[in-house]
GROMACS .gro file of C-alpha atoms in nm:
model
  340
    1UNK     CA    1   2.776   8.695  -2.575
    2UNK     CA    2   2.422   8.661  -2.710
    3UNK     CA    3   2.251   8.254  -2.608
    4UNK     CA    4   2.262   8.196  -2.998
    5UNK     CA    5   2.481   7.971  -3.226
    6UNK     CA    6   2.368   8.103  -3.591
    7UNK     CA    7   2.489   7.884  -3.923
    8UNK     CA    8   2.645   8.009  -4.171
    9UNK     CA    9   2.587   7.934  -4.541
   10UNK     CA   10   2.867   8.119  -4.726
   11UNK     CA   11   3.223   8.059  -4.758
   12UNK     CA   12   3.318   8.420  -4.709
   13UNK     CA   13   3.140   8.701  -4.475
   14UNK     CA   14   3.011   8.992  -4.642
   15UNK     CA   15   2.957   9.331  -4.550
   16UNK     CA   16   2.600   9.316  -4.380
   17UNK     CA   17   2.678   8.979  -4.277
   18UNK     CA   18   3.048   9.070  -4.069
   19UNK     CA   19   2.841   9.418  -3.929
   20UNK     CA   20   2.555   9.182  -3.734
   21UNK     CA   21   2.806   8.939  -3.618
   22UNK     CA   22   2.986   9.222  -3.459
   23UNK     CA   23   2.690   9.372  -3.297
   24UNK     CA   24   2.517   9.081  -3.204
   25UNK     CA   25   2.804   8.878  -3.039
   26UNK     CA   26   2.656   8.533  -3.084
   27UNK     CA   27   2.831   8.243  -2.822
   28UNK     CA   28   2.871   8.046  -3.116
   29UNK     CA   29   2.865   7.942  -3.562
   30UNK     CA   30   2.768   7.652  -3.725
   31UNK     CA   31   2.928   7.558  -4.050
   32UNK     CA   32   2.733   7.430  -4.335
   33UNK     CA   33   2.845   7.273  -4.650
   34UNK     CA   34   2.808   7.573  -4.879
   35UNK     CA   35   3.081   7.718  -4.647
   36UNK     CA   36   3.300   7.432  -4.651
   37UNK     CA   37   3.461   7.453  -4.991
   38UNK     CA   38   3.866   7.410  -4.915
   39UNK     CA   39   4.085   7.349  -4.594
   40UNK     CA   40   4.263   7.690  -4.623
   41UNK     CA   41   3.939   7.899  -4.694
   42UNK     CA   42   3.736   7.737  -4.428
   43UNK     CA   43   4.050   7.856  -4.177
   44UNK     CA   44   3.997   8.225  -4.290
   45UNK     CA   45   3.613   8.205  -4.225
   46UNK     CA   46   3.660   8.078  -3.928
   47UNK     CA   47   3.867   8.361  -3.834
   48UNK     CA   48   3.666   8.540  -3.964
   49UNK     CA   49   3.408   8.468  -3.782
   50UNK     CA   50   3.571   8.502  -3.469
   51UNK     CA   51   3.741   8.809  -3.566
   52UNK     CA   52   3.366   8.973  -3.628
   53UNK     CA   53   3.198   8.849  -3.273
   54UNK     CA   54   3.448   9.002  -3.080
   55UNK     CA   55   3.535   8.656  -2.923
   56UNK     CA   56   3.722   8.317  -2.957
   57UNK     CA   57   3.376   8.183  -3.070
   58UNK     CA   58   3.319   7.853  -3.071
   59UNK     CA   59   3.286   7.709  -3.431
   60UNK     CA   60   3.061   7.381  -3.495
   61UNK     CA   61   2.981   7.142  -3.742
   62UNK     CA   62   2.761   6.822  -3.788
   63UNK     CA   63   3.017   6.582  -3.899
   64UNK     CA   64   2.915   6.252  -3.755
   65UNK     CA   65   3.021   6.030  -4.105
   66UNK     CA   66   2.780   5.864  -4.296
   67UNK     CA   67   2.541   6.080  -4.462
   68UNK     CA   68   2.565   6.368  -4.175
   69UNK     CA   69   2.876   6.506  -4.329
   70UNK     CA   70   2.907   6.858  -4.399
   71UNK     CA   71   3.308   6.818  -4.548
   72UNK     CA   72   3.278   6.605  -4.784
   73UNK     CA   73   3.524   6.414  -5.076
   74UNK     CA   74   3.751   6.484  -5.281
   75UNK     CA   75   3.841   6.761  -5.040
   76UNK     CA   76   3.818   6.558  -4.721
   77UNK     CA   77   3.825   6.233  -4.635
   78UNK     CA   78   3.508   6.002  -4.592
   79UNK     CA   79   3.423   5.889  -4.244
   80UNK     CA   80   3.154   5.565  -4.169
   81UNK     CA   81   2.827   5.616  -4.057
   82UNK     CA   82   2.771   5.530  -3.682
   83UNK     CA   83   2.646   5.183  -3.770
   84UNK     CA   84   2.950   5.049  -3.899
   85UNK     CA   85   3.080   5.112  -3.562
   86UNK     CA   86   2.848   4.890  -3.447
   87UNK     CA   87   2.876   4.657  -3.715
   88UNK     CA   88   3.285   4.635  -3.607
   89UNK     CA   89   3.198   4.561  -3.202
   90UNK     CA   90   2.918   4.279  -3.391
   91UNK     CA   91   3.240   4.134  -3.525
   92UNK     CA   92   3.468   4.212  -3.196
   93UNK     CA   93   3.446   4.388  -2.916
   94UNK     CA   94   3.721   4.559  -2.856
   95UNK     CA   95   3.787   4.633  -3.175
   96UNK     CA   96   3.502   4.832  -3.266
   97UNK     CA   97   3.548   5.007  -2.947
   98UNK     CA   98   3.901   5.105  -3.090
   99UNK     CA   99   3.747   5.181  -3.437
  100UNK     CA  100   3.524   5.415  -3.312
  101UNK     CA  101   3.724   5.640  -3.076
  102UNK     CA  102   4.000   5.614  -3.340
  103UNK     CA  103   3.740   5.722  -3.624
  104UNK     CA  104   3.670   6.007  -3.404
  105UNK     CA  105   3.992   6.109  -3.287
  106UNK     CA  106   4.064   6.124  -3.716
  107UNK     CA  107   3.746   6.362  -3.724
  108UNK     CA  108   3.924   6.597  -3.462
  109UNK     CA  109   4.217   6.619  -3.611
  110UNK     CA  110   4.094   6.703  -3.934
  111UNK     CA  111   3.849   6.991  -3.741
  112UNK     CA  112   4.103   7.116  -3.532
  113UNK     CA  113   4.348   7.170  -3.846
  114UNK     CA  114   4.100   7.377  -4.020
  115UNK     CA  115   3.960   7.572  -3.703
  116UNK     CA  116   3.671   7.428  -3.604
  117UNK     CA  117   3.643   7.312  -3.268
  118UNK     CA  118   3.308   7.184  -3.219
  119UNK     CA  119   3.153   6.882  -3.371
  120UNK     CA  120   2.758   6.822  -3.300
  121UNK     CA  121   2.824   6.400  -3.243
  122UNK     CA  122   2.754   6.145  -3.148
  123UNK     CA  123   2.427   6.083  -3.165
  124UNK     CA  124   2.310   5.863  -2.896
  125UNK     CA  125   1.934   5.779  -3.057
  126UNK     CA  126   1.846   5.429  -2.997
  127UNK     CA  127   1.638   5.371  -3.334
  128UNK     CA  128   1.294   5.126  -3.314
  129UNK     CA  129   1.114   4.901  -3.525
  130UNK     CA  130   0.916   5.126  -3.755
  131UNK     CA  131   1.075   5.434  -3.680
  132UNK     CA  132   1.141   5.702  -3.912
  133UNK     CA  133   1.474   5.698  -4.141
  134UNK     CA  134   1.612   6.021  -4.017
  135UNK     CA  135   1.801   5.867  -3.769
  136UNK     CA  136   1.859   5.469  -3.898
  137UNK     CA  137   2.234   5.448  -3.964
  138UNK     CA  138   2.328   5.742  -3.800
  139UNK     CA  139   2.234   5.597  -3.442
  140UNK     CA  140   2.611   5.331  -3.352
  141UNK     CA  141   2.320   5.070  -3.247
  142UNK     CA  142   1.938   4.919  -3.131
  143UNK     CA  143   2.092   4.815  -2.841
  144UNK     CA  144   2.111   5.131  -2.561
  145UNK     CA  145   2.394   4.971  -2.393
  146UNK     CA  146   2.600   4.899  -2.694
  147UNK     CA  147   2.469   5.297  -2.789
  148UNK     CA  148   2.640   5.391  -2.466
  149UNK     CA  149   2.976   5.222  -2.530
  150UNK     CA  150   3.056   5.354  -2.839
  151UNK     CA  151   2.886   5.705  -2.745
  152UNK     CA  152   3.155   5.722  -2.487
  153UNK     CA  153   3.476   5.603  -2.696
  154UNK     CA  154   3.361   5.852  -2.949
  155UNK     CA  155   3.346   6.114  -2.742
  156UNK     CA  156   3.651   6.080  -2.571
  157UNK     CA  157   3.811   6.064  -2.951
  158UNK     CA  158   3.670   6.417  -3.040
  159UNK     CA  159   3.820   6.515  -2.664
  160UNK     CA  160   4.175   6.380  -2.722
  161UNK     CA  161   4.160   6.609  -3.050
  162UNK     CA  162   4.045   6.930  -2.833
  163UNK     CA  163   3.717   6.906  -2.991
  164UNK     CA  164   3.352   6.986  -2.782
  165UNK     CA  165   3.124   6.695  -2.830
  166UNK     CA  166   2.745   6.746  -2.808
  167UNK     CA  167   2.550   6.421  -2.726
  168UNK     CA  168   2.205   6.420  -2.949
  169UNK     CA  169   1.892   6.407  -2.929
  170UNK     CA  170   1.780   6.436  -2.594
  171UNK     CA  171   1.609   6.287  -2.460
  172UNK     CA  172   1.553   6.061  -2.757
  173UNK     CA  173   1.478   6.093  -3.153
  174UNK     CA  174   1.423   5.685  -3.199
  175UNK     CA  175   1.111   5.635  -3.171
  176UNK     CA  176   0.989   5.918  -3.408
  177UNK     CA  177   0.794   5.815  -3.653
  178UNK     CA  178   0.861   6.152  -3.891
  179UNK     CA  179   1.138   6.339  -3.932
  180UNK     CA  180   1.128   6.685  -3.693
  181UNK     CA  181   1.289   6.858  -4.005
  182UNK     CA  182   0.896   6.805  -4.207
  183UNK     CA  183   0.678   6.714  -3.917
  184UNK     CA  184   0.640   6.777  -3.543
  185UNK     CA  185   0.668   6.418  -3.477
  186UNK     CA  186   0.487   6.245  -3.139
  187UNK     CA  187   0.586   5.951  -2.931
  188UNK     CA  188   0.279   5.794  -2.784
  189UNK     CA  189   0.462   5.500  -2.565
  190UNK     CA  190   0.492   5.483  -2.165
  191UNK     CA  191   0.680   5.625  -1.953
  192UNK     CA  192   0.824   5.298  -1.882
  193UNK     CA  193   0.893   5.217  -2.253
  194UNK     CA  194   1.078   5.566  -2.270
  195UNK     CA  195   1.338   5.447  -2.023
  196UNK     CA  196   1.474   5.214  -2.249
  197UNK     CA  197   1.558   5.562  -2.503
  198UNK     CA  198   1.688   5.789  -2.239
  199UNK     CA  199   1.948   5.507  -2.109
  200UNK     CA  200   2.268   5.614  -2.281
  201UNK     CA  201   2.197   5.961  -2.214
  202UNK     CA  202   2.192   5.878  -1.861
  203UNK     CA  203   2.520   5.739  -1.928
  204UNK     CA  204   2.680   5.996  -2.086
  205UNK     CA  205   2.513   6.234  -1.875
  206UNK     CA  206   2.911   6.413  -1.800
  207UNK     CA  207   2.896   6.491  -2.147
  208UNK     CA  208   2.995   6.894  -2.222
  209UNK     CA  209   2.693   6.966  -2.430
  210UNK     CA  210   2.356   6.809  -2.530
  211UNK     CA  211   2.099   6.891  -2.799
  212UNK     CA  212   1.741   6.855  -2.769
  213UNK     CA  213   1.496   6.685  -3.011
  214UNK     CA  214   1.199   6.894  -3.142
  215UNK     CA  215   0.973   6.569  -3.042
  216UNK     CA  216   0.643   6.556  -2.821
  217UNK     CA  217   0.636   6.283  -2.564
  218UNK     CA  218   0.319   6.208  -2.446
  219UNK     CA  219   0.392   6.055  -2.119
  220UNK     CA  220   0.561   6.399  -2.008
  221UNK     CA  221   0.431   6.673  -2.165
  222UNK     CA  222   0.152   6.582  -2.428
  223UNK     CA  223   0.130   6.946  -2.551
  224UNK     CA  224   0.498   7.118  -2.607
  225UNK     CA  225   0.823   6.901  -2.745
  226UNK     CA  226   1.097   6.867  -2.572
  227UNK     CA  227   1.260   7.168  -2.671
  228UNK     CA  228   0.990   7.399  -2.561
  229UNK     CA  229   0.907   7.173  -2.252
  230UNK     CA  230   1.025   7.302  -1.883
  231UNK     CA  231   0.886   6.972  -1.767
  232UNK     CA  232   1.064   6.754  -1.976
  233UNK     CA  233   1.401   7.007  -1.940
  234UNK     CA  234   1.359   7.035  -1.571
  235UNK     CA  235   1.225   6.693  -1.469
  236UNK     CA  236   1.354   6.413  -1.738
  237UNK     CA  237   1.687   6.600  -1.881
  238UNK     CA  238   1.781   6.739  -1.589
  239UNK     CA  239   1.656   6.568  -1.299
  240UNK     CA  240   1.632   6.177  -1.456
  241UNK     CA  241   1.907   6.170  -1.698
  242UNK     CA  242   2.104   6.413  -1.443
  243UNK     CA  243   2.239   6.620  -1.748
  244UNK     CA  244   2.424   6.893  -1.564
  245UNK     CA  245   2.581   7.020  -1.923
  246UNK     CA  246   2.527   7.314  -2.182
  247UNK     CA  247   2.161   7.216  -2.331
  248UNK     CA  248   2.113   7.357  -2.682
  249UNK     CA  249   1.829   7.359  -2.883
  250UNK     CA  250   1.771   7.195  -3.234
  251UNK     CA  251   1.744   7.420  -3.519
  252UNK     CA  252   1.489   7.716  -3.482
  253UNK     CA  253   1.379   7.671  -3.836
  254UNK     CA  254   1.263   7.312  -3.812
  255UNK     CA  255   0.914   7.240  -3.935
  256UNK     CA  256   0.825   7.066  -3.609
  257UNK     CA  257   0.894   7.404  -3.390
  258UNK     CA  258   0.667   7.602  -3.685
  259UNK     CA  259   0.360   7.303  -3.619
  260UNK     CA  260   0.417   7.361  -3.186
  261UNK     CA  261   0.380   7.724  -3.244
  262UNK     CA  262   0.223   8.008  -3.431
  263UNK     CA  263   0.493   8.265  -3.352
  264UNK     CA  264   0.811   8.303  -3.587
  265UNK     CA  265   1.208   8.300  -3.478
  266UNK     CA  266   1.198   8.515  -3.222
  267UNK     CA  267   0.893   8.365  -3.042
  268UNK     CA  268   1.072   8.021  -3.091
  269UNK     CA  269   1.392   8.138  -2.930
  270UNK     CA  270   1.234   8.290  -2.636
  271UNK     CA  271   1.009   7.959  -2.575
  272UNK     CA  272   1.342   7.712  -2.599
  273UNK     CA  273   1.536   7.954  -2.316
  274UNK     CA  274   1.279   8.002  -2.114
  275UNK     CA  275   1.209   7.649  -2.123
  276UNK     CA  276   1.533   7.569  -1.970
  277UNK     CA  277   1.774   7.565  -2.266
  278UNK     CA  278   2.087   7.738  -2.271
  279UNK     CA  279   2.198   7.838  -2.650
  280UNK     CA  280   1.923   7.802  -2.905
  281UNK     CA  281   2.048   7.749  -3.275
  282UNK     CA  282   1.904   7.934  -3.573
  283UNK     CA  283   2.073   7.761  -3.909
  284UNK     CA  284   1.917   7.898  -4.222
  285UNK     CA  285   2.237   8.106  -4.321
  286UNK     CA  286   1.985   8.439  -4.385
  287UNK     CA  287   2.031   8.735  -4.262
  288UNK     CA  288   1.688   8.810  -4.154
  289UNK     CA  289   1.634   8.506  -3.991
  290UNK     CA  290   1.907   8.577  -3.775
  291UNK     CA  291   1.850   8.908  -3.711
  292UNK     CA  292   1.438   8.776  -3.592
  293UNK     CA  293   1.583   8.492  -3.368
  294UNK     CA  294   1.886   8.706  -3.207
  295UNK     CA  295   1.535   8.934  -3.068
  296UNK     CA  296   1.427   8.682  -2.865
  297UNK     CA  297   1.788   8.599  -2.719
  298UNK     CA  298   1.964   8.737  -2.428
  299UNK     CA  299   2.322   8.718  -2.342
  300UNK     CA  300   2.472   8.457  -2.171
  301UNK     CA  301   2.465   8.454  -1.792
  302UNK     CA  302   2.461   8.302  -1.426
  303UNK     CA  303   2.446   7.886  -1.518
  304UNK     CA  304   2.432   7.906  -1.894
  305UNK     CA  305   2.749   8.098  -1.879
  306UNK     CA  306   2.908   7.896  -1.634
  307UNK     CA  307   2.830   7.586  -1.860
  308UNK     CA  308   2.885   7.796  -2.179
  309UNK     CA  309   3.268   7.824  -2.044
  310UNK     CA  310   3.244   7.465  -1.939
  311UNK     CA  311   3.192   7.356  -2.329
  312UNK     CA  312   3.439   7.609  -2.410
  313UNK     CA  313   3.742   7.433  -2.227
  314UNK     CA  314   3.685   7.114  -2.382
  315UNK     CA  315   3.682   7.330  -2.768
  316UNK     CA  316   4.015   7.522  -2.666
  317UNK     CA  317   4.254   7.287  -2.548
  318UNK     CA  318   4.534   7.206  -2.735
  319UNK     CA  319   4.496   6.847  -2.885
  320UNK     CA  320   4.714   6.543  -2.746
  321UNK     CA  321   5.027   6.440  -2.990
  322UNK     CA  322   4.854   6.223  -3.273
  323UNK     CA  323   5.032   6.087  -3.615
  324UNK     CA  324   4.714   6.090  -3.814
  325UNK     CA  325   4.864   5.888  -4.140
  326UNK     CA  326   4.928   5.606  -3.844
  327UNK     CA  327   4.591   5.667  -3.709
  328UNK     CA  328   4.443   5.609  -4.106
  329UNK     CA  329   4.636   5.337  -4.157
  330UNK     CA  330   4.505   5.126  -3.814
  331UNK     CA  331   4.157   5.297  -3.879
  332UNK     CA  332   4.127   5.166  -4.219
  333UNK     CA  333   4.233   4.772  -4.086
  334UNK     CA  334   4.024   4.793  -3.796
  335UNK     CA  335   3.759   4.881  -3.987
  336UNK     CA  336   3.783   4.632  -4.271
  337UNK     CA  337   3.844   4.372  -4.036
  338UNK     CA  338   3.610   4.028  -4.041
  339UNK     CA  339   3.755   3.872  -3.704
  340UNK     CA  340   3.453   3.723  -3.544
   0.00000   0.00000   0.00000
C-alpha cells in the first residue's frame, strides 16, 4: 500500500481514474463534497474505491460541523461547529461534555452507514487574539484545557461509532496569522509561548492519527514548516507532545507547501516522509496530480505500517449498539439547553 491518501472529487470512478487506483494501491481516500451527492451513491463509491486499491482502504472525510462539512443539508443532517461545544460546557459542564461526544457519536453513525470510516476531527487548535479566521469557530475553545476536554469526549464519540479520529493541526494552527491554504503562514512567538498551543495535543497524545499544519515556527525550525520539519517531527511531535500515532501530512497542494518549496507534488511528498511523516495527502481530485505525488511515495512499511494498521483497527471495528433517533432527540436538548 503506497504512504498516500488521495481525494477524490467525483461521485463515480471512471475508467482512467479506477486503472491508477488499482496500480497505485494508495493506504487511503478522502471524500470531497462533489462526491458526496446521496447516502446510497456515496456507499457504491466507497466500494468502489476499495474494490479498485485492492484493499479494505480506509475512507476519510473532514466532517467536523460548522462550516468544515463536506455532507451537507437537505441530504444530511447539520452538525454545530466546535464552538458551540464550548459554548454548552460555558453554560454546564457536564453537559457540554455530553453534547459533544454525543454530537460525535451522531457523526459516526451517519459515516459508518454510508462507508466511510474515517473522519479528519477534532481539531485541537487553540485560536489567539488576532489570529487568522481559518480556524475561529472550528477550534471547541481559547482555553487549551477546555480544548483538551472536549477533544477527548469527541474522540471517543467517533470511536464508539468505529470511526478513526485524526487530532489536527499539530503541533498548532492558532496562532497563524494567514490561512496555510493562501499563504505559508509564520509564528514568530517563544518557545515558551508555544507550550501553551501544543498542550491538548500533549493530552491527546494516544490519539490514532494526527495531521500536521503547513506552519513555520520560528523557535524550532525558522526555515521549513512543520510538515517538512524533522526537527519539529522528531523533537516537538514526537519527543515533547510524545505522539506515538500515524502522522499525516496536510494537503500537498496547499499554497503554503508551494511558498516552502520550488519543487512540485512529488518533491513535496518526498520532503513530508522523509521528514518523519507517515501518509502524505494529495486532495485536488486530478488525475495528474495524483499520478506526480504517488512518484515521490513509497509503500508503507516497518513503523508507518505498524501505525498504519494501528489507525486501521480503530476504522474497522464494528460500532457499539446506538439508537440514533434517541441520540437526536437528547442531542438536540442538550444542545439548546440555557442551564447555567
Amino acid at each position: 500500500m503506497l504512504s498516500i491518501a488521495l481525494g477524490v472529487r467525483q461521485a463515480k470512478l471512471d475508467a482512467e481514474m479506477r486503472a491508477f487506483f488499482q496500480d497505485a494501491r494508495p493506504w487511503a481516500f478522502i471524500l470531497f463534497r462533489e462526491a458526496c451527492v446521496s447516502r446510497v451513491q456515496v456507499q457504491a463509491l466507497c466500494n468502489e474505491l476499495r474494490e479498485a486499491a485492492g484493499h479494505d482502504a480506509i475512507v476519510w472525510i473532514d466532517q467536523e460541523g460548522g462550516r468544515v462539512a463536506r455532507l451537507k443539508a437537505p441530504e444530511w443532517p447539520t452538525w454545530p461547529a466546535a464552538a458551540k461545544y464550548g459554548e454548552a460546557f460555558a453554560r454546564d459542564n457536564v453537559t457540554g461534555i455530553e453534547a459533544t461526544y454525543l454530537g460525535h457519536r451522531l457523526i459516526a453513525h451517519e459515516l459508518k452507514s454510508i462507508g466511510v470510516d474515517g473522519d479528519y476531527a477534532p481539531v485541537l487548535d487553540v485560536p489567539v487574539e488576532g489570529s487568522d479566521k481559518i480556524v475561529g469557530d472550528r477550534a471547541f475553545s481559547a482555553e487549551p484545557k477546555l480544548v483538551a476536554t472536549l477533544a477527548r469526549a469527541a474522540l471517543e464519540g467517533l470511536h464508539d461509532g468505529g470511526v478513526a479520529g485524526c487530532i489536527k493541526h499539530m503541533p498548532g494552527h492558532g496562532r497563524a496569522t494567514a490561512d496555510s491554504h493562501l499563504a505559508l503562514p509564520r509564528v514568530s512567538v517563544s518557545e515558551a509561548e508555544l507550550i501553551n498551543d501544543i498542550y491538548p495535543f500533549t493530552r491527546l497524545a494516544d490519539a490514532e492519527a494526527a495531521m500536521t499544519a503547513h506552519i513555520i515556527y520560528e523557535a524550532w525550525d525558522p526555515d521549513r514548516p512543520a510538515t517538512c520539519s524533522p526537527k519539529v517531527i522528531d523533537e516537538i511531535i514526537r519527543a515533547t507532545i510524545g505522539f506515538e500515532g500515524l502522522l499525516m501530512s496536510d494537503d500537498l497542494d496547499m499554497h503554503a507547501l508551494q511558498f516552502a518549496m520550488n519543487g512540485g507534488l512529488q518533491q513535496r511528498a518526498e520532503t513530508a516522509l522523509k521528514a518523519g511523516c507517515d501518509v502524505v495527502l494529495q486532495c485536488s481530485g486530478k488525475l495528474a496530480d495524483m499520478q506526480e505525488a504517488a512518484k515521490g511515495c513509497a509503500n508503507l512499511t516497518g513503523p508507518s505500517m505498524v501505525r498504519a494498521r494501528a489507525v486501521e483497527s480503530f476504522a474497522k471495528r464494528p460500532a457499539r449498539e446506538f439508537d440514533a433517533d434517541a441520540g437526536w432527540a437528547r442531542f438536540n436538548l442538550l444542545m439548546n439547553s440555557q442551564t447555567s
